[in-house]
Short mmCIF file of C-alpha atoms and ligand atoms in Angstrom, two decimals:
data_model
loop_
_atom_site.label_atom_id
_atom_site.label_comp_id
_atom_site.label_asym_id
_atom_site.label_seq_id
_atom_site.Cartn_x
_atom_site.Cartn_y
_atom_site.Cartn_z
CA UNK A 265 130.62 42.99 68.21
CA UNK A 266 128.82 44.20 71.31
CA UNK A 267 127.41 40.55 71.68
CA UNK A 268 131.33 39.00 71.62
CA UNK A 269 132.36 41.05 74.61
CA UNK A 270 129.43 40.35 76.43
CA UNK A 271 130.25 36.68 76.06
CA UNK A 272 133.67 36.76 76.86
CA UNK A 273 133.20 39.57 79.70
CA UNK A 274 130.53 37.16 81.49
CA UNK A 275 131.00 36.64 85.69
CA UNK A 276 132.13 33.56 85.03
CA UNK A 277 134.55 33.66 82.20
CA UNK A 278 135.81 36.64 84.03
CA UNK A 279 136.95 34.92 87.06
CA UNK A 280 138.20 32.04 85.73
CA UNK A 281 140.57 33.80 83.11
CA UNK A 282 141.79 36.37 86.03
CA UNK A 283 142.21 34.81 89.14
CA UNK A 284 145.50 34.76 89.78
CA UNK A 285 148.35 34.04 92.30
CA UNK A 286 150.63 36.97 93.26
CA UNK A 287 153.82 35.42 94.39
CA UNK A 288 156.21 37.77 97.42
CA UNK A 289 159.90 38.33 96.04
CA UNK A 290 162.00 37.98 98.04
CA UNK A 291 160.06 35.45 100.28
CA UNK A 292 161.13 32.25 102.34
CA UNK A 293 164.88 31.67 103.41
CA UNK A 294 167.08 34.48 104.67
CA UNK A 295 170.89 34.02 104.68
CA UNK A 296 170.72 33.07 108.65
CA UNK A 297 168.06 30.27 108.33
CA UNK A 298 170.16 28.85 104.84
CA UNK A 299 173.25 28.83 107.10
CA UNK A 300 171.65 27.16 110.22
CA UNK A 301 170.19 24.35 108.09
CA UNK A 302 173.31 23.85 106.48
CA UNK A 303 175.33 23.51 109.09
CA UNK A 304 172.97 20.60 110.30
CA UNK A 305 172.91 18.74 106.94
CA UNK A 306 176.61 19.44 106.58
CA UNK A 307 177.15 17.99 110.21
CA UNK A 308 174.60 14.74 109.52
CA UNK A 309 176.56 14.29 106.51
CA UNK A 310 179.93 14.68 107.67
CA UNK A 311 179.64 12.82 110.97
CA UNK A 312 176.75 11.02 110.67
CA UNK A 313 173.53 10.61 112.94
CA UNK A 314 173.02 11.46 115.61
CA UNK A 315 173.76 14.94 115.87
CA UNK A 316 172.22 17.01 118.26
CA UNK A 317 170.28 20.44 118.06
CA UNK A 318 169.68 22.61 120.66
CA UNK A 319 166.06 23.76 120.24
CA UNK A 320 164.63 23.47 116.74
CA UNK A 321 167.23 24.53 114.17
CA UNK A 322 165.22 27.24 112.96
CA UNK A 323 161.04 27.32 113.57
CA UNK A 324 159.76 25.62 110.49
CA UNK A 325 157.94 22.32 110.89
CA UNK A 326 159.06 20.89 107.53
CA UNK A 327 162.45 21.60 108.10
CA UNK A 328 162.75 20.12 111.17
CA UNK A 329 160.46 17.17 110.79
CA UNK A 330 162.54 16.44 107.59
CA UNK A 331 166.07 16.90 109.57
CA UNK A 332 164.74 14.50 112.24
CA UNK A 333 164.00 12.07 110.12
CA UNK A 334 167.60 11.83 109.31
CA UNK A 335 168.98 11.96 112.35
CA UNK A 336 168.95 15.00 114.20
CA UNK A 337 168.11 15.35 117.78
CA UNK A 338 165.93 18.40 118.80
CA UNK A 339 166.45 18.79 122.88
CA UNK A 340 165.95 22.07 124.84
CA UNK A 341 168.07 21.34 127.79
CA UNK A 342 172.16 20.27 127.28
CA UNK A 343 171.91 17.48 130.45
CA UNK A 344 169.81 15.61 127.70
CA UNK A 345 172.87 15.81 125.19
CA UNK A 346 174.97 12.52 125.83
CA UNK A 347 178.57 12.97 126.49
CA UNK A 348 180.92 12.19 123.22
CA UNK A 349 177.91 13.93 121.04
CA UNK A 350 178.48 16.51 118.52
CA UNK A 351 175.90 19.51 119.23
CA UNK A 352 174.85 22.73 117.21
CA UNK A 353 173.13 25.68 118.74
CA UNK A 354 169.92 26.82 117.04
CA UNK A 355 170.25 30.10 114.42
CA UNK A 356 167.99 32.00 117.55
CA UNK A 357 171.48 31.88 119.63
CA UNK A 358 171.81 30.87 123.31
CA UNK A 359 172.77 32.52 126.49
CA UNK A 360 175.83 32.59 127.72
CA UNK A 361 174.56 30.05 130.76
CA UNK A 362 174.07 27.12 127.88
CA UNK A 363 177.27 27.70 126.27
CA UNK A 364 179.62 27.66 130.03
CA UNK A 365 177.28 24.22 130.28
CA UNK A 366 177.93 22.94 127.09
CA UNK A 367 181.38 23.50 128.01
CA UNK A 368 181.44 21.56 130.97
CA UNK A 369 180.36 18.30 129.27
CA UNK A 370 182.92 16.03 127.31
CA UNK A 371 181.11 17.02 123.77
CA UNK A 372 183.31 15.86 120.58
CA UNK A 373 182.32 19.14 118.80
CA UNK A 374 180.14 21.87 119.52
CA UNK A 375 178.73 24.04 115.96
CA UNK A 376 177.28 27.42 116.54
CA UNK A 377 174.40 27.98 113.96
CA UNK A 378 173.51 31.14 115.43
CA UNK A 379 172.60 33.48 112.69
CA UNK A 380 175.47 36.22 112.30
CA UNK A 381 172.53 39.30 112.70
CA UNK A 382 171.73 38.22 115.70
CA UNK A 383 175.11 37.42 117.07
CA UNK A 384 175.82 41.25 116.10
CA UNK A 385 172.80 41.91 118.27
CA UNK A 386 175.12 39.86 121.48
CA UNK A 387 178.41 41.83 120.71
CA UNK A 388 176.27 44.87 120.76
CA UNK A 389 174.53 44.20 124.00
CA UNK A 390 177.78 43.00 125.62
CA UNK A 391 179.79 46.38 124.67
CA UNK A 392 177.09 48.21 126.29
CA UNK A 393 176.99 46.42 129.35
CA UNK A 394 180.75 47.05 129.79
CA UNK A 395 180.53 50.74 129.34
CA UNK A 396 177.77 50.35 131.81
CA UNK A 397 174.57 51.13 129.97
CA UNK A 398 171.29 49.76 131.17
CA UNK A 399 169.75 48.02 128.26
CA UNK A 400 165.78 47.94 127.15
CA UNK A 401 165.27 44.99 124.66
CA UNK A 402 161.91 45.21 122.49
CA UNK A 403 161.10 41.47 121.95
CA UNK A 404 158.86 38.41 122.53
CA UNK A 405 158.78 37.48 125.85
CA UNK A 406 160.04 33.07 125.76
CA UNK A 407 160.99 33.90 122.36
CA UNK A 408 164.66 31.53 122.29
CA UNK A 409 166.34 34.82 120.22
CA UNK A 410 165.09 36.97 123.07
CA UNK A 411 166.48 34.40 125.72
CA UNK A 412 169.83 34.39 124.20
CA UNK A 413 170.22 37.71 123.66
CA UNK A 414 169.12 38.94 127.12
CA UNK A 415 171.28 36.17 128.44
CA UNK A 416 174.66 37.45 127.02
CA UNK A 417 174.58 39.96 130.13
CA UNK A 418 174.01 39.43 133.89
CA UNK A 419 171.74 42.02 135.16
CA UNK A 420 170.73 45.54 134.01
CA UNK A 421 168.60 44.36 130.87
CA UNK A 422 164.87 44.57 130.93
CA UNK A 423 162.42 43.28 128.20
CA UNK A 424 159.17 45.30 126.90
CA UNK A 425 157.00 43.79 124.26
CA UNK A 426 154.55 46.99 124.22
CA UNK A 427 154.73 50.69 124.84
CA UNK A 428 152.46 49.94 127.54
CA UNK A 429 155.34 48.32 129.71
CA UNK A 430 157.89 51.31 129.24
CA UNK A 431 155.28 52.96 132.28
CA UNK A 432 156.46 49.90 134.27
CA UNK A 433 160.35 50.01 133.45
CA UNK A 434 162.05 50.46 136.99
CA UNK A 435 164.44 53.02 135.35
CA UNK A 436 164.47 56.97 136.03
CA UNK A 437 163.85 58.82 133.23
CA UNK A 438 166.77 61.23 133.85
CA UNK A 439 168.98 58.34 133.79
CA UNK A 440 172.24 59.26 131.78
CA UNK A 441 173.55 55.45 130.23
CA UNK A 442 170.12 53.84 128.78
CA UNK A 443 170.20 51.93 125.71
CA UNK A 444 167.81 49.95 123.50
CA UNK A 445 168.06 46.92 121.45
CA UNK A 446 165.41 44.87 119.53
CA UNK A 447 164.74 41.10 118.69
CA UNK A 448 165.76 40.83 114.84
CA UNK A 449 162.29 39.52 113.46
CA UNK A 450 160.32 42.17 114.77
CA UNK A 451 157.33 44.75 113.13
CA UNK A 452 159.43 47.70 111.59
CA UNK A 453 156.40 49.93 112.07
CA UNK A 454 155.41 48.84 115.50
CA UNK A 455 159.24 48.82 116.76
CA UNK A 456 159.30 52.48 115.47
CA UNK A 457 156.58 53.27 117.81
CA UNK A 458 157.77 52.05 120.81
CA UNK A 459 161.31 53.02 120.23
CA UNK A 460 159.66 56.59 119.71
CA UNK A 461 158.02 56.49 122.84
CA UNK A 462 161.30 55.30 124.37
CA UNK A 463 162.83 58.33 123.50
CA UNK A 464 160.38 60.64 124.71
CA UNK A 465 160.66 58.89 128.32
CA UNK A 466 164.58 58.66 128.33
CA UNK A 467 165.89 61.48 126.66
CA UNK A 468 169.53 60.07 126.64
CA UNK A 469 168.38 56.86 124.69
CA UNK A 470 171.24 55.39 122.70
CA UNK A 471 169.92 53.60 119.85
CA UNK A 472 171.55 50.69 117.93
CA UNK A 473 174.31 51.61 115.57
CA UNK A 474 172.80 49.78 112.64
CA UNK A 475 169.16 48.29 112.63
CA UNK A 476 169.10 45.52 114.90
CA UNK A 477 165.83 43.97 113.02
CA UNK A 478 167.26 42.45 110.24
CA UNK A 479 167.25 43.08 106.32
CA UNK A 480 165.01 39.69 105.88
CA UNK A 481 162.47 40.84 107.87
CA UNK A 482 162.11 44.47 106.73
CA UNK A 483 162.36 43.00 103.24
CA UNK A 484 159.53 40.82 103.75
CA UNK A 485 157.67 43.12 105.39
CA UNK A 486 158.31 45.59 102.49
CA UNK A 487 156.79 42.97 100.01
CA UNK A 488 153.50 42.49 102.15
CA UNK A 489 152.94 46.13 102.03
CA UNK A 490 153.11 46.44 98.12
CA UNK A 491 151.13 43.01 97.88
CA UNK A 492 148.36 44.33 100.37
CA UNK A 493 147.64 46.83 97.58
CA UNK A 494 146.93 44.47 95.06
CA UNK A 495 145.94 41.07 96.72
CA UNK A 496 142.11 40.46 97.98
CA UNK A 497 143.66 37.48 100.94
CA UNK A 498 147.44 36.78 101.48
CA UNK A 499 148.60 33.36 102.48
CA UNK A 500 151.80 33.23 104.59
CA UNK A 501 153.62 29.99 104.73
CA UNK A 502 155.16 29.54 107.97
CA UNK A 503 155.02 27.92 111.31
CA UNK A 504 152.80 29.20 113.96
CA UNK A 505 156.22 29.63 116.35
CA UNK A 506 157.86 31.45 113.35
CA UNK A 507 158.04 35.07 115.05
CA UNK A 508 158.93 36.52 111.22
CA UNK A 509 155.90 34.67 109.66
CA UNK A 510 153.51 36.04 112.47
CA UNK A 511 154.36 39.33 111.71
CA UNK A 512 153.87 38.87 107.94
CA UNK A 513 150.29 37.87 108.56
CA UNK A 514 149.32 40.76 111.34
CA UNK A 515 150.92 43.07 109.17
CA UNK A 516 148.35 42.14 105.99
CA UNK A 517 145.68 42.08 108.74
CA UNK A 518 146.41 45.50 109.63
CA UNK A 519 146.37 46.71 106.29
CA UNK A 520 142.64 45.50 105.70
CA UNK A 521 143.26 42.12 104.20
CA UNK A 522 142.44 38.43 105.15
CA UNK A 523 145.72 36.78 106.22
CA UNK A 524 146.54 32.97 106.96
CA UNK A 525 149.52 31.47 108.32
CA UNK A 526 149.68 27.74 107.04
CA UNK A 527 152.58 25.12 107.46
CA UNK A 528 151.08 23.21 104.62
CA UNK A 529 149.14 23.82 101.24
CA UNK A 530 146.64 21.27 102.60
CA UNK A 531 145.61 23.61 105.32
CA UNK A 532 143.84 26.07 102.59
CA UNK A 533 140.45 25.92 102.84
CA UNK A 534 138.29 26.25 99.63
CA UNK A 535 135.69 29.11 101.52
CA UNK A 536 138.97 31.46 101.89
CA UNK A 537 139.18 32.02 98.25
CA UNK A 538 135.22 32.54 97.81
CA UNK A 539 134.70 35.60 95.42
CA UNK A 540 138.65 36.16 95.51
CA UNK A 541 140.73 37.05 92.42
CA UNK A 542 143.88 37.86 93.44
CA UNK A 543 145.87 35.77 96.32
CA UNK A 544 148.87 36.89 97.84
CA UNK A 545 151.56 34.49 98.70
CA UNK A 546 154.76 34.51 100.99
CA UNK A 547 156.46 32.68 103.00
CA UNK A 548 158.33 33.29 106.02
CA UNK A 549 162.43 33.24 106.58
CA UNK A 550 162.58 29.77 107.42
CA UNK A 551 159.53 28.50 105.14
CA UNK A 552 161.25 26.37 101.97
CA UNK A 553 160.67 27.13 98.25
CA UNK A 554 159.01 23.58 98.27
CA UNK A 555 156.35 24.18 100.58
CA UNK A 556 155.53 27.60 98.40
CA UNK A 557 155.32 25.06 95.50
CA UNK A 558 152.94 23.04 97.43
CA UNK A 559 150.70 26.42 97.78
CA UNK A 560 150.59 27.20 93.95
CA UNK A 561 149.63 23.61 92.96
CA UNK A 562 146.73 23.73 95.37
CA UNK A 563 145.48 27.12 94.12
CA UNK A 564 145.71 25.90 90.68
CA UNK A 565 143.06 23.42 91.79
CA UNK A 566 140.76 26.14 92.63
CA UNK A 567 141.49 28.01 88.97
CA UNK A 568 144.33 30.51 89.83
CA UNK A 569 146.23 29.47 86.63
CA UNK A 570 147.84 33.00 86.46
CA UNK A 571 151.18 33.82 88.77
CA UNK A 572 152.56 36.94 89.19
CA UNK A 573 155.85 37.83 90.40
CA UNK A 574 155.86 41.23 93.02
CA UNK A 575 159.30 41.76 93.20
CA UNK A 576 160.55 44.63 95.55
CA UNK A 577 164.18 44.11 96.14
CA UNK A 578 166.66 41.28 95.45
CA UNK A 579 168.68 39.95 98.08
CA UNK A 580 171.99 38.59 97.81
CA UNK A 581 172.83 38.25 101.43
CA UNK A 582 175.07 34.80 102.25
CA UNK A 583 176.82 33.88 105.33
CA UNK A 584 179.67 31.45 105.46
CA UNK A 585 179.41 27.92 107.29
CA UNK A 586 182.23 26.96 109.65
CA UNK A 587 185.52 26.15 108.48
CA UNK A 588 185.00 22.50 109.52
CA UNK A 589 181.96 22.10 107.42
CA UNK A 590 182.80 23.57 104.02
CA UNK A 591 182.77 21.13 101.53
S1 SF4 B 190 165.13 36.36 109.88
FE1 SF4 B 190 167.07 37.60 110.10
S2 SF4 B 190 168.31 37.51 112.17
FE2 SF4 B 190 166.66 35.70 111.67
S3 SF4 B 190 168.14 34.24 110.64
FE3 SF4 B 190 166.96 35.39 109.15
S4 SF4 B 190 168.64 37.09 108.49
FE4 SF4 B 190 168.84 36.28 110.25
#
């Protein structure tokens, strides 16, 4: 009996039998990304190529390359859209100035793929501005969502990225009407810390009625917190310019495990797997499931043959398509 046990539990057998992949659920596409891609997809099917899209419709290389092959043309400037074309705004939203410029052109149709949860922040900002509030936005400088959101009003809005930035805000701490809004894809914990600090600096600070950080960002970060307790490393599938994917990687690292952000399975370096028994796999909100399947196949080549799901919550959110593109 004891001889059998020592045979079964030799380090080699133990490792081969127990190497596992832990799949985060939820992971990958959120409702806003699903809707944005479907808008481009259905516009291509209904009207044919080319379809012009302002900015990458979502921040994922695989998705963007696939849509390019099918006739989507991604542009940054409205001046690059020919007259009589069909134009789609990306999921990140656009400033009012972009809408105004597009309205001046003779375009056949414009579809708005802005995520409804980003549009909700736009409405919030416009209302606050009308009521005379000075607005502080927490977000990443240069990110298209931040440019789109800040571009909903003309002035009286300031961007901060960190707690340290609060010191440099040119706003009196006794101001009566001051409000904060945030980008939808930030780190939940870091944002809370910045808001707490803002509240100390500006006692009259008005908080958003509902959280601006979206359900998908929150859920994927919650899942990573659980994954970090049971995995040796974490692989996050997502593009380098995907804000929510970067936050997942950072979160895992802050929780003490190595994390890697990759677009494709081929990027997995076998050295990452040395001495690893348990690989967590998740995907940012703009990464399709086909890329997760590729990562699983690749890990199987390295004897990660057991797959476990770690489910933290079920998601049922769906956003409707514009009426012209339904069926
Ligand atoms: S990550 Fe959130 S805000 Fe961004 S598209 Fe998805 S649901 Fe909308």
